[in-house]
Coordinates of C-alpha atoms in Angstrom, one line a residue:
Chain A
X1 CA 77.7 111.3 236.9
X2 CA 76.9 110.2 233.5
X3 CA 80.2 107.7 233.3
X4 CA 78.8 106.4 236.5
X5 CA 75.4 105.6 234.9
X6 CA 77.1 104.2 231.9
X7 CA 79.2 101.8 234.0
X8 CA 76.3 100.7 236.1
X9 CA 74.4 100.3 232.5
X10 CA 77.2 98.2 231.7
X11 CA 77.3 96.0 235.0
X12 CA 73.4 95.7 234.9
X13 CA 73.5 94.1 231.4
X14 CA 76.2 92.1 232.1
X15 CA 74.9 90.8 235.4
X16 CA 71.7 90.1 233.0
X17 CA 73.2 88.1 230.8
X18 CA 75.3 85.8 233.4
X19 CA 71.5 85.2 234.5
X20 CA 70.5 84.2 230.8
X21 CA 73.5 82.2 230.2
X22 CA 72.8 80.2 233.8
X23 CA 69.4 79.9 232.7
X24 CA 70.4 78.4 229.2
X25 CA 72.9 75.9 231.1
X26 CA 70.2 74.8 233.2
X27 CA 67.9 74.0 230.3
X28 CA 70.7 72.3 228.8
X29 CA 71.3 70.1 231.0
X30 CA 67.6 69.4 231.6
X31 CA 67.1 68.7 228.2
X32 CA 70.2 66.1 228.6
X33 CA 68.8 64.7 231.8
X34 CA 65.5 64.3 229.8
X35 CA 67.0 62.6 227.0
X36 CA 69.0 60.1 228.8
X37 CA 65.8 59.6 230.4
X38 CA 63.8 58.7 227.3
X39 CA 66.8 56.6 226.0
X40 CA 66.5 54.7 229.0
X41 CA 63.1 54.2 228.7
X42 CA 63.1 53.1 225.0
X43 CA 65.7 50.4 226.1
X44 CA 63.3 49.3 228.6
X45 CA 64.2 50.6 231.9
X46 CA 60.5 50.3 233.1
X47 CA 61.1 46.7 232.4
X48 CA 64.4 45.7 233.2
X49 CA 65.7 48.6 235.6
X50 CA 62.8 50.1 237.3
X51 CA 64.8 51.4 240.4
X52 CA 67.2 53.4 238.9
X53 CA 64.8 54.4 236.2
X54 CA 62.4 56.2 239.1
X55 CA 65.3 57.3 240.4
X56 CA 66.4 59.2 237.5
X57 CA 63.0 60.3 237.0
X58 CA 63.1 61.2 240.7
X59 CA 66.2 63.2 240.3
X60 CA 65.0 65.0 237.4
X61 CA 61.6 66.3 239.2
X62 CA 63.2 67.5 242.1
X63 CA 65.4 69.5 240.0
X64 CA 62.7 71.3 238.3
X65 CA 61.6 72.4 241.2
X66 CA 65.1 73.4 242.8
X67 CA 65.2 75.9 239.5
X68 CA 61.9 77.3 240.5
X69 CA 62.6 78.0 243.7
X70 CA 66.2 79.4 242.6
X71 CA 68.6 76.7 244.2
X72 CA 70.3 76.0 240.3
X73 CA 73.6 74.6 242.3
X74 CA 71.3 72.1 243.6
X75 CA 69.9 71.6 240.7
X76 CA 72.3 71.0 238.8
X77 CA 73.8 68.3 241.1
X78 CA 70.6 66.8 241.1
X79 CA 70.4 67.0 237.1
X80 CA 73.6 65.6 236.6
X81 CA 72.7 62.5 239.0
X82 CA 69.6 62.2 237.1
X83 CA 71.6 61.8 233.9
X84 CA 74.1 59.2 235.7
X85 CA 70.9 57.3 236.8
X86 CA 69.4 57.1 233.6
X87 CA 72.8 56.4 231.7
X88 CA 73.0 53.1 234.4
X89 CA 69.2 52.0 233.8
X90 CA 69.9 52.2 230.3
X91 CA 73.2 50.5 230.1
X92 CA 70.9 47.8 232.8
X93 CA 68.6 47.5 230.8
X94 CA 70.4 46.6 227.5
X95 CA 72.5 44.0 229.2
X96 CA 69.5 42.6 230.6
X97 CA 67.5 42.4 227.4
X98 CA 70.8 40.9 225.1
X99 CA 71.1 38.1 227.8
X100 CA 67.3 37.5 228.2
X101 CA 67.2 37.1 224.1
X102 CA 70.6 35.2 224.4
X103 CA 69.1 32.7 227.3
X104 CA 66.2 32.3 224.9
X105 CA 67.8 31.7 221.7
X106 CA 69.6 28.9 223.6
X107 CA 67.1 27.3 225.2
X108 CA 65.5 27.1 221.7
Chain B
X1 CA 97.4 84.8 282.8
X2 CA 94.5 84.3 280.6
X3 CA 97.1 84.5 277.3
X4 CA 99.7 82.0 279.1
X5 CA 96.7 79.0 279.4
X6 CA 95.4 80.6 275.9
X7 CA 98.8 79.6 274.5
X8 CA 99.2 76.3 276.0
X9 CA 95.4 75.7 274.8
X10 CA 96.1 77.0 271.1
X11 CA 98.0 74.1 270.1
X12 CA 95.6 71.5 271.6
X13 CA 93.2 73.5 270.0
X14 CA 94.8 73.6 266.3
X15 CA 95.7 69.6 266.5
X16 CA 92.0 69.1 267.1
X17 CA 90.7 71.3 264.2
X18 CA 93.2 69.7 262.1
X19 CA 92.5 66.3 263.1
X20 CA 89.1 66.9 262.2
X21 CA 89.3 68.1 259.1
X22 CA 91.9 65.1 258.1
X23 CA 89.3 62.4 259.8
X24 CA 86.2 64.8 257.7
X25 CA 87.6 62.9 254.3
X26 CA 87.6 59.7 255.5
X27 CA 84.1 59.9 256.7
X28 CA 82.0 60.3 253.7
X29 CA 81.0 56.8 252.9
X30 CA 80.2 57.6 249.4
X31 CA 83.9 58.0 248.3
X32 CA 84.7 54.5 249.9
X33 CA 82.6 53.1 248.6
X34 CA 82.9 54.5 245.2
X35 CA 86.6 53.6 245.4
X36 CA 86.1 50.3 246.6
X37 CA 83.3 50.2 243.6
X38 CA 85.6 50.9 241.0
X39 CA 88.7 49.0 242.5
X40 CA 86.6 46.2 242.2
X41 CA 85.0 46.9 238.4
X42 CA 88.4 48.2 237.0
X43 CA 90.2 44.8 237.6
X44 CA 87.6 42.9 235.5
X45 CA 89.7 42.8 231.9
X46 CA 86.0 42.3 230.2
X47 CA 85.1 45.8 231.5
X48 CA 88.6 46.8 230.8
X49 CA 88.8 46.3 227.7
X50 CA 84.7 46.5 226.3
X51 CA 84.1 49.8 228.0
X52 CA 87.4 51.7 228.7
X53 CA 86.1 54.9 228.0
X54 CA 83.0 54.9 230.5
X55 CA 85.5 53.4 233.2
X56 CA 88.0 56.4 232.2
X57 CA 85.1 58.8 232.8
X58 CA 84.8 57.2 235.8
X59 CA 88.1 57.5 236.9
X60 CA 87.9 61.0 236.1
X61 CA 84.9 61.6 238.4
X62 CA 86.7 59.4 241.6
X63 CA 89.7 61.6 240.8
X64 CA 87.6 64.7 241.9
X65 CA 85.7 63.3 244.6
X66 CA 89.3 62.6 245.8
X67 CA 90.1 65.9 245.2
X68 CA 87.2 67.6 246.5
X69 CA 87.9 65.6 249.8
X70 CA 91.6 66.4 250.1
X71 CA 90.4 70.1 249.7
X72 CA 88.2 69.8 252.5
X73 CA 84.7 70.6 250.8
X74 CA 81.5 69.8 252.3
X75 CA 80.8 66.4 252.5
X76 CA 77.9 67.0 250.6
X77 CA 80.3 67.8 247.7
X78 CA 81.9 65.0 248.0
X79 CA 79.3 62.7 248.8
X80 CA 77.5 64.1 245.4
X81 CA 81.0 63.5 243.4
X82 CA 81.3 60.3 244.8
X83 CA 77.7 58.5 243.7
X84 CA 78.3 60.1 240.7
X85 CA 81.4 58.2 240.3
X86 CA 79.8 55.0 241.6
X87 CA 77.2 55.4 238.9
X88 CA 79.7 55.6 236.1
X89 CA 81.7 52.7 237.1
X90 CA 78.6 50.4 237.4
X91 CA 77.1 51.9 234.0
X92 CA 80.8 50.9 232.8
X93 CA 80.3 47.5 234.1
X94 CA 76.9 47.2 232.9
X95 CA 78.1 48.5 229.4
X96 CA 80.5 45.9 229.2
X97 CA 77.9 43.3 230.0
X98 CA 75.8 44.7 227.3
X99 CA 78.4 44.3 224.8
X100 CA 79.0 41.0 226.0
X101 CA 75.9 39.5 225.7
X102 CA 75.4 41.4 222.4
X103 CA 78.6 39.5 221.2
X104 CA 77.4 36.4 221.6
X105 CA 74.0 36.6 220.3
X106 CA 75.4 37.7 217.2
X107 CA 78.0 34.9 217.4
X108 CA 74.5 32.7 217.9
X109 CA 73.0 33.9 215.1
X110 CA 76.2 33.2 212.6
X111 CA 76.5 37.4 212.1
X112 CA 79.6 38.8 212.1
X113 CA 80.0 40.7 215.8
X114 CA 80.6 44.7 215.7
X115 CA 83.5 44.5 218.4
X116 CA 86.8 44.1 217.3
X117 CA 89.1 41.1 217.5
X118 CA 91.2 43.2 219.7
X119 CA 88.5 44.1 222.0
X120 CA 87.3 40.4 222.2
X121 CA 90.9 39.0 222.5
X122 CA 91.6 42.0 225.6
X123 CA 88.4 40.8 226.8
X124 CA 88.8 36.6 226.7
X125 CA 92.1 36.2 227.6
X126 CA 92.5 32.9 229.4
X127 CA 95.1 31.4 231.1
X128 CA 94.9 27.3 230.5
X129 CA 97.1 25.9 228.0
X130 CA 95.5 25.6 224.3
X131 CA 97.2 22.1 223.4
X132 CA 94.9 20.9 226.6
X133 CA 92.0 21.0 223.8
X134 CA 92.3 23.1 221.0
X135 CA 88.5 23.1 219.8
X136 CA 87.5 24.5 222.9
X137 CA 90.3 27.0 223.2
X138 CA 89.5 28.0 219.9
X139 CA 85.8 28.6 220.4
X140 CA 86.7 30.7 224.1
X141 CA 89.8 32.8 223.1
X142 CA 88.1 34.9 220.8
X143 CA 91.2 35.6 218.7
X144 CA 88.8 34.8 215.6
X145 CA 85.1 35.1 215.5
X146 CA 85.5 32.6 212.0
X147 CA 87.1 30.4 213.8
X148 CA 84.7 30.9 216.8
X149 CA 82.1 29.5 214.6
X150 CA 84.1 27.0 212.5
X151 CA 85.2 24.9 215.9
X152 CA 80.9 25.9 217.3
X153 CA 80.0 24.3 214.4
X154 CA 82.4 21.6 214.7
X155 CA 81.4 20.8 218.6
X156 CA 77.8 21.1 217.2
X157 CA 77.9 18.6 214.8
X158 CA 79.9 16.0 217.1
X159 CA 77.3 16.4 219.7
X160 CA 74.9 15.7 217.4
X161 CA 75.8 13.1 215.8
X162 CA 76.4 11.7 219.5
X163 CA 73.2 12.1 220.2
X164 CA 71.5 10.7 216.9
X165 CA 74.0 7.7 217.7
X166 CA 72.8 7.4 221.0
X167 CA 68.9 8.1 220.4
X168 CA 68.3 5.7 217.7
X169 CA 66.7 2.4 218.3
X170 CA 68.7 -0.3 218.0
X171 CA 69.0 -1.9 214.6
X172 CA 70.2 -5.3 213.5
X173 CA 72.2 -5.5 210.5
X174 CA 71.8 -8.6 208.5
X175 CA 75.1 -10.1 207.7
X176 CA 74.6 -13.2 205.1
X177 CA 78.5 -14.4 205.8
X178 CA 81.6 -13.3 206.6
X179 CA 83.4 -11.7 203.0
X180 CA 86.4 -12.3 201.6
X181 CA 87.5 -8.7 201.3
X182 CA 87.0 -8.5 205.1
X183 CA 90.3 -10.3 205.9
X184 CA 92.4 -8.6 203.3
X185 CA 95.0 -5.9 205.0
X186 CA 93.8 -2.2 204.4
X187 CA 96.6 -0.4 203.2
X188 CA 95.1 2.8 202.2
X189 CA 93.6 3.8 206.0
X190 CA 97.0 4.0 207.2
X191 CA 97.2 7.9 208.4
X192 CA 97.9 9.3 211.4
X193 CA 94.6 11.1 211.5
X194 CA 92.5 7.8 211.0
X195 CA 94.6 6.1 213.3
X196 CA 91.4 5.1 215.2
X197 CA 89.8 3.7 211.7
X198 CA 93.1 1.9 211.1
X199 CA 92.7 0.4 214.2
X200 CA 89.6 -0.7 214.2
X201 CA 89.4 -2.8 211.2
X202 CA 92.4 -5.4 211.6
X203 CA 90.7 -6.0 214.7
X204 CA 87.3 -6.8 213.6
X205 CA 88.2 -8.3 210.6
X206 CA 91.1 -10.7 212.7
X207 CA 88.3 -12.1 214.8
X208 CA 86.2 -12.1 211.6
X209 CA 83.0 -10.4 213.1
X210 CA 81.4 -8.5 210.8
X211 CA 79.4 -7.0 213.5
X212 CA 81.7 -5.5 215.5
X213 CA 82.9 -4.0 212.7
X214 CA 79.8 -2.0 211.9
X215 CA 80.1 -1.4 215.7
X216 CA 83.7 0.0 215.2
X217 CA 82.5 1.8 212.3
X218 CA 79.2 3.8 213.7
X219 CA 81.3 4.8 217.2
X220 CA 83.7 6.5 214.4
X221 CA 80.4 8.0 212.7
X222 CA 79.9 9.5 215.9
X223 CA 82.5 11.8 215.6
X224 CA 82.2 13.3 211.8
X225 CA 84.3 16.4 211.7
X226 CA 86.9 16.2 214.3
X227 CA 89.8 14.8 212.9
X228 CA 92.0 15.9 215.7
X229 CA 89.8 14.6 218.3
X230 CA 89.4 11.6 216.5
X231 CA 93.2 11.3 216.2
X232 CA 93.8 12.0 219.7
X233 CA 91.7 9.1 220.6
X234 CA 93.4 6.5 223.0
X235 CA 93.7 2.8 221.0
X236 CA 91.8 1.3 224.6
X237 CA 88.8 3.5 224.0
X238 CA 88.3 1.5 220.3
X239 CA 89.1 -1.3 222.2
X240 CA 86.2 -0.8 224.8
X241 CA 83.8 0.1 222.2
X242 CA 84.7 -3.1 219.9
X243 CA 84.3 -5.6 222.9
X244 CA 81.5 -4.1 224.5
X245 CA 78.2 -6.0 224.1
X246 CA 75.7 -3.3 223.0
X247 CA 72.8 -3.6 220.5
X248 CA 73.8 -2.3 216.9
X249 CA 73.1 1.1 216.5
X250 CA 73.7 2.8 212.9
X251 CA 73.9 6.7 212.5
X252 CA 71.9 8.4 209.6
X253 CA 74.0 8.7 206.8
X254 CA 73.6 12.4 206.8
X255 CA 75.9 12.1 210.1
X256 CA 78.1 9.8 208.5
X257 CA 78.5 11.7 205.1
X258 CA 80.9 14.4 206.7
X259 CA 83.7 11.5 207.2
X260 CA 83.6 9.1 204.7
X261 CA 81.4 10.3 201.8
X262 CA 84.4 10.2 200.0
X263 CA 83.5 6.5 200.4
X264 CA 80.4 6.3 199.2
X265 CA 80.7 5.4 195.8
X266 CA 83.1 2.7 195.8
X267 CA 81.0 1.1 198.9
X268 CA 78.2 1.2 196.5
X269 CA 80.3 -0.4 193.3
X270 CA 81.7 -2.8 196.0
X271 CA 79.1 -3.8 198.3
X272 CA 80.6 -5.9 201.0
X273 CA 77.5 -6.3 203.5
X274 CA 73.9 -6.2 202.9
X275 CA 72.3 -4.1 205.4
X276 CA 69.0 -4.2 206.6
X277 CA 66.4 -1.9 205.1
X278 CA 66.2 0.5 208.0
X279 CA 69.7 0.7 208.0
X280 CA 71.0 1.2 204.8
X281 CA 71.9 4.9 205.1
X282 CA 75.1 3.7 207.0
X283 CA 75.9 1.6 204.0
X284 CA 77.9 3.9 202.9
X285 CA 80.0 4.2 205.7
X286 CA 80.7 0.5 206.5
X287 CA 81.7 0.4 202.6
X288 CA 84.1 2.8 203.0
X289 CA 85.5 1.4 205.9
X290 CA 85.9 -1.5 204.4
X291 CA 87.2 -0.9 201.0
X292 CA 88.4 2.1 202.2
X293 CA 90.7 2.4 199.0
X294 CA 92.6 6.2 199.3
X295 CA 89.9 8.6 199.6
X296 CA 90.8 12.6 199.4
X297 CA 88.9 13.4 202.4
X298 CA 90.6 10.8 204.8
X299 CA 94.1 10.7 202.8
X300 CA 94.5 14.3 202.8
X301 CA 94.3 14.7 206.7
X302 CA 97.7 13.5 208.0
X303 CA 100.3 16.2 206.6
X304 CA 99.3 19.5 205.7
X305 CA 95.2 19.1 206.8
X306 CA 96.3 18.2 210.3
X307 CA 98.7 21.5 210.2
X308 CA 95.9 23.5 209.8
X309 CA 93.9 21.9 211.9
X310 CA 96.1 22.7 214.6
X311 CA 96.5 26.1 212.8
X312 CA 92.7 26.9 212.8
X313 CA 92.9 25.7 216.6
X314 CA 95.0 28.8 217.1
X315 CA 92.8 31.0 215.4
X316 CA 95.1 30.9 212.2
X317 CA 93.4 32.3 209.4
X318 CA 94.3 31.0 206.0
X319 CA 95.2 33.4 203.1
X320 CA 97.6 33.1 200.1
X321 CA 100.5 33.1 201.4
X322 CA 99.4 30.0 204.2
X323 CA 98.1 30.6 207.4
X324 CA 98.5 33.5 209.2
X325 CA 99.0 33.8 212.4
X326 CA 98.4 37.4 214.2
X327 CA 99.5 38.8 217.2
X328 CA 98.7 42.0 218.1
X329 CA 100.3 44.6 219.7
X330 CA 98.8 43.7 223.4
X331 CA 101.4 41.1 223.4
X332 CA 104.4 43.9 223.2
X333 CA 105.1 47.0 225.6
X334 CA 104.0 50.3 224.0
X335 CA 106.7 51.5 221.9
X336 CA 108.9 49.0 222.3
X337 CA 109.8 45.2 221.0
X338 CA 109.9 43.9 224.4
X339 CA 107.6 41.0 224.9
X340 CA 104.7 40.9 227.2
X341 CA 105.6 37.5 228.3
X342 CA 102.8 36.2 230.0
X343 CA 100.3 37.4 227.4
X344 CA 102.3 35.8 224.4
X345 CA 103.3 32.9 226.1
X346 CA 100.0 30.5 225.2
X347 CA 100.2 31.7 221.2
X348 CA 104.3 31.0 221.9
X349 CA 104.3 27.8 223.2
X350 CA 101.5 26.3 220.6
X351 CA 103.4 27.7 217.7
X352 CA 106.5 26.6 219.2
X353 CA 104.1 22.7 219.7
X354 CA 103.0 22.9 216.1
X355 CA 106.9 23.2 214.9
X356 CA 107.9 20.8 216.5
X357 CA 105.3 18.1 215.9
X358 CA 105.8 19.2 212.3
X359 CA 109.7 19.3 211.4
X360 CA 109.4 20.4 207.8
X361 CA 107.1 23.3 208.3
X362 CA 108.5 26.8 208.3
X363 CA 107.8 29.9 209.4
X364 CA 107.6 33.7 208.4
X365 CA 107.5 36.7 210.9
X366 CA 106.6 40.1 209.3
X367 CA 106.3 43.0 211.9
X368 CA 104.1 45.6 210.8
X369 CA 103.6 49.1 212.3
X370 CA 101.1 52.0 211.9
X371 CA 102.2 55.4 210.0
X372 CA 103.1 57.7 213.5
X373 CA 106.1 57.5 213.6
X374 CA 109.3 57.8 210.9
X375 CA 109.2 55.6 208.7
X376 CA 112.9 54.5 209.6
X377 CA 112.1 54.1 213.3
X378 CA 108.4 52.3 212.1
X379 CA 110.8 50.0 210.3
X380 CA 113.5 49.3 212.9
X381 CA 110.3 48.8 215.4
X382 CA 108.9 46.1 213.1
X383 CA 112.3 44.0 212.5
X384 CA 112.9 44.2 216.0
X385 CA 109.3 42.8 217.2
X386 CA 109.6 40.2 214.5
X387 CA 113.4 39.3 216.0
X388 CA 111.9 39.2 219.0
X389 CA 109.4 36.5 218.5
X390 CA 112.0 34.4 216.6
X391 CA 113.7 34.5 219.8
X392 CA 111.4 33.6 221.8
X393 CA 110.4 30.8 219.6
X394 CA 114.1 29.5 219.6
X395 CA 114.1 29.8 223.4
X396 CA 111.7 27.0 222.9
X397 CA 113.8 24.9 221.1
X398 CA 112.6 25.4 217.1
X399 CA 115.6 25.6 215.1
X400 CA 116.4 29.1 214.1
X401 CA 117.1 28.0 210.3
X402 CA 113.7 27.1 210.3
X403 CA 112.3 30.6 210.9
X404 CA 112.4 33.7 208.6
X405 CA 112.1 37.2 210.0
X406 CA 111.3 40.5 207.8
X407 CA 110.1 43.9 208.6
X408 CA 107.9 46.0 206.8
X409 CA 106.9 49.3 209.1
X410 CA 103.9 51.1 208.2
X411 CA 104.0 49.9 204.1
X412 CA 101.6 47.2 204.3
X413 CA 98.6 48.5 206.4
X414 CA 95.5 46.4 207.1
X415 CA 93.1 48.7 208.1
X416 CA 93.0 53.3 207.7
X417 CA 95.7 54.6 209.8
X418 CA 93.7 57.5 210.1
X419 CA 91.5 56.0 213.5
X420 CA 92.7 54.8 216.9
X421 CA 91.3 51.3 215.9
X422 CA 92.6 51.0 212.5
X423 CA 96.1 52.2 213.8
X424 CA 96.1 49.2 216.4
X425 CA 95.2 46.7 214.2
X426 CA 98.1 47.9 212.0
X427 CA 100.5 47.2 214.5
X428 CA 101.0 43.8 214.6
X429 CA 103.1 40.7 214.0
X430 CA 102.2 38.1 211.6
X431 CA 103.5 34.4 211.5
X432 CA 102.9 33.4 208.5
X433 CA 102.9 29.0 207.8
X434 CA 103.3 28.5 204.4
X435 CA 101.0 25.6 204.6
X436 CA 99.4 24.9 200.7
X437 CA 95.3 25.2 201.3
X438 CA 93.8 21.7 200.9
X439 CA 91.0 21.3 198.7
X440 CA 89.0 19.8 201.4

């Protein structure tokens, strides 16, 4: 009886810490989609790619609430568009601003 | 009963299920159009070349949208796979434009641009022939940011001078009478290079206007720095210019000085014309086309300036050995000596131009490798490359006596074998011109 206690002990903690490490993923990768967020924002995605930029921001919302309402696998995809959005808006946004300063330099 | 009909219906039944699941891939829109996204991005060398790793990644991410498809997942799963893939193949694309952009704005700016030459020569290949105009080849294939800038700068200053010619109002120069030292041959303007100067003079001075001789003299001052432009200049062009009936018009000297400053001073102990007061900047100039006694700036073009001219127009970079040509290892298959014909063929056929136009010049070909392989096989690698462009070279009808091939593996690095990027600019093959650095 008591080995059968032990080994539940065992698969209760485990099963616990599976939940921890999920958790920890999910954070992760919020924390990524956030910063890839912010980096598109400092390159001026509000200026230069506001579409994609919402829709990163979008993304990243909706997944919030997916983890609160325990749907991580949805969240995650969501996250990881989020991320792909805000990498594009970024990368947009750059090009945009190096040909705007480019056009200007030349028409100087 | 029932089983008999349920076994004639089974197979009808199976097809169906199958066909289904086989039509279910082909059905999510998002991996079509994420191939056909990609298809599309992938081919651009630009992207190619500027952002290989995003497009790699999003490679990767098509592959397993494919994959999730051919295993039948939810479309959902493959729809998600798939915009993710479309998203990194645009941010590829977008990257590349980026760099681009960023590229040339530090070109603008006369800063040296953080992308390699390799990356900008993967990235500008072109396909028209250089000898069709050098300058311009020069400035677009990107071999060379230096010499980038040196041929901008060159186009800049032509244009404007052309535009200072055009946009000043005309002048009269005052010409008491015509001078002795007008009719008198000029033997010292006799070069190749000044062909056009050498030109104009025995005709202005044969119909002893003095005029159209300053004429003749500012359309040269119009074009400073080009030498080869200048040389390349059809004889009817002059003509035109000499017998057309336009006002005066004198370029500031500043325009002029580039040319024929070398002039200057013995226009100014020989003064052959008194100009007006508004235009004696150009005084300078029309003394030194008339005099025109051997200056070093216009005596030294012909022989070994106009070489490197033509060197520079191939992105040749002088050092002290001559001018050095390089071509990396884009131009060879991986691994191998064999040629990538179609991507060496423009350097090729302009080297092979410039040894022929120029039958004393010589030429050196040192392969070079990086340090990952033996050092015996590094070295066989690097004779063999260098062999290989002799051959190709001969091919196109230079003499083979006139070219020199040595191979020095992975002893005379350029940049630390210890990165990806150091390692390729290590492998390469120089041409080497031993062409002595003018002074000017």
């Amino acid at each position: 009886m008591k080995k059968h206690y032990s080994i539940a002990a065992i698969a209760a903690a485990a099963m616990l810490l599976s939940a921890c490490a999920t958790t920890i993923s999910g954070g992760s990768n919020t924390q990524y989609a956030e910063n890839a967020i912010r980096d598109a924002k400092i390159a001026g995605a509000e200026t230069y790619a506001i579409a994609e930029y919402t829709t990163a921001n979008a993304s990243l919302a909706r997944a919030k609430q997916l983890f609160l309402h325990n749907r991580p696998d949805r969240a995650q995809k969501l996250l990881q568009l989020s991320i792909a959005q805000a990498d594009l808006a970024k990368a947009i946004s750059e090009a945009e601003h190096a040909e705007m300063t480019l056009s200007q330099l030349q028409n100087n | 009963m029932f089983k008999r009909q349920l076994l004639k219906i089974s197979p009808v039944l199976i097809g169906i299920a199958l066909a289904g699941c086989a039509s279910k891939q082909s059905w999510v829109p998002e991996l079509e159009e994420a191939q056909k996204t990609y298809a599309q991005i992938s081919q651009d060398p630009i992207v190619a070349s500027l952002a290989g790793e995003e497009l790699q990644a999003a490679q990767q991410q098509l592959q397993r949208a494919e994959s999730a498809a051919a295993a039948f997942r939810k479309p959902q799963s493959v729809a998600h796979e798939a915009r993710l893939a479309t998203l990194q193949t645009l941010t590829a694309q977008q990257r590349a434009r980026s760099l681009t952009a960023n590229h040339s704005l530090q070109v603008s700016l006369g800063q040296d641009s953080f992308l390699s030459e390799q990356e900008i020569a993967a990235a500008t290949m072109i396909e028209a022939p250089l000898d069709a105009n050098p300058i311009m080849a020069a400035a677009h294939s990107g071999d060379s940011i230096q010499a980038q800038l040196a041929s901008l700068s060159q186009q800049l200053a032509s244009l404007q001078a052309q535009l200072a010619a055009t946009q000043q109002p005309a002048q009269t120069v005052v010409v008491p009478a015509p001078v002795p030292a007008v009719q008198q041959p000029v033997p010292a303007i006799q070069q190749p290079v000044t062909q056009t100067v050498a030109q104009a003079i025995p005709q202005a001075t044969s119909q002893a206007a003095p005029q159209q001789l300053t004429r003749a003299t500012t359309a040269l001052a119009a074009e400073p720095v080009q030498e080869t432009t200048i040389a390349a200049a059809p004889q009817q062009a002059t003509d035109q210019q000499l017998l057309q009936p336009e006002p005066l018009q004198l370029t500031p000297q500043r325009q002029i000085e580039p040319v024929l400053s070398a002039g200057a001073q013995i226009a100014q102990q020989q003064p052959v014309y008194q100009v007006a007061p508004t235009a004696q900047q150009a005084e300078p100039a029309i003394g030194a086309a008339m005099a025109a006694p051997a200056t070093t700036s216009v005596q030294a073009l012909p022989g070994q300036q106009q070489i490197q001219h033509q060197l520079l127009a191939m992105n040749a970079k002088p050092n002290t050995r001559g001018m050095s040509l390089m071509l990396g290892e884009r131009y060879f298959e991986s691994g191998t000596a064999g040629l990538m014909n179609q991507r060496a063929a423009r350097h090729l056929d302009n080297v092979a131009a410039v040894l022929r136009q120029n039958p004393v010049l010589t030429l050196d070909i040192e392969g070079h490798t990086d340090n990952q392989a033996a050092p015996e096989n590094s070295q066989d690698l690097s004779v063999n490359r260098a062999i290989t462009i002799k051959s190709a070279l001969v091919l196109r009808g230079i003499d083979a006596n006139r070219i020199d091939t040595r191979g020095f593996g992975h002893t005379r690095p350029i940049a630390d074998n210890d990165s990806p990027l150091g390692r390729l600019q290590n492998r390469r093959v120089e041409l080497v011109f031993p062409v002595a650095q003018s002074e000017g």
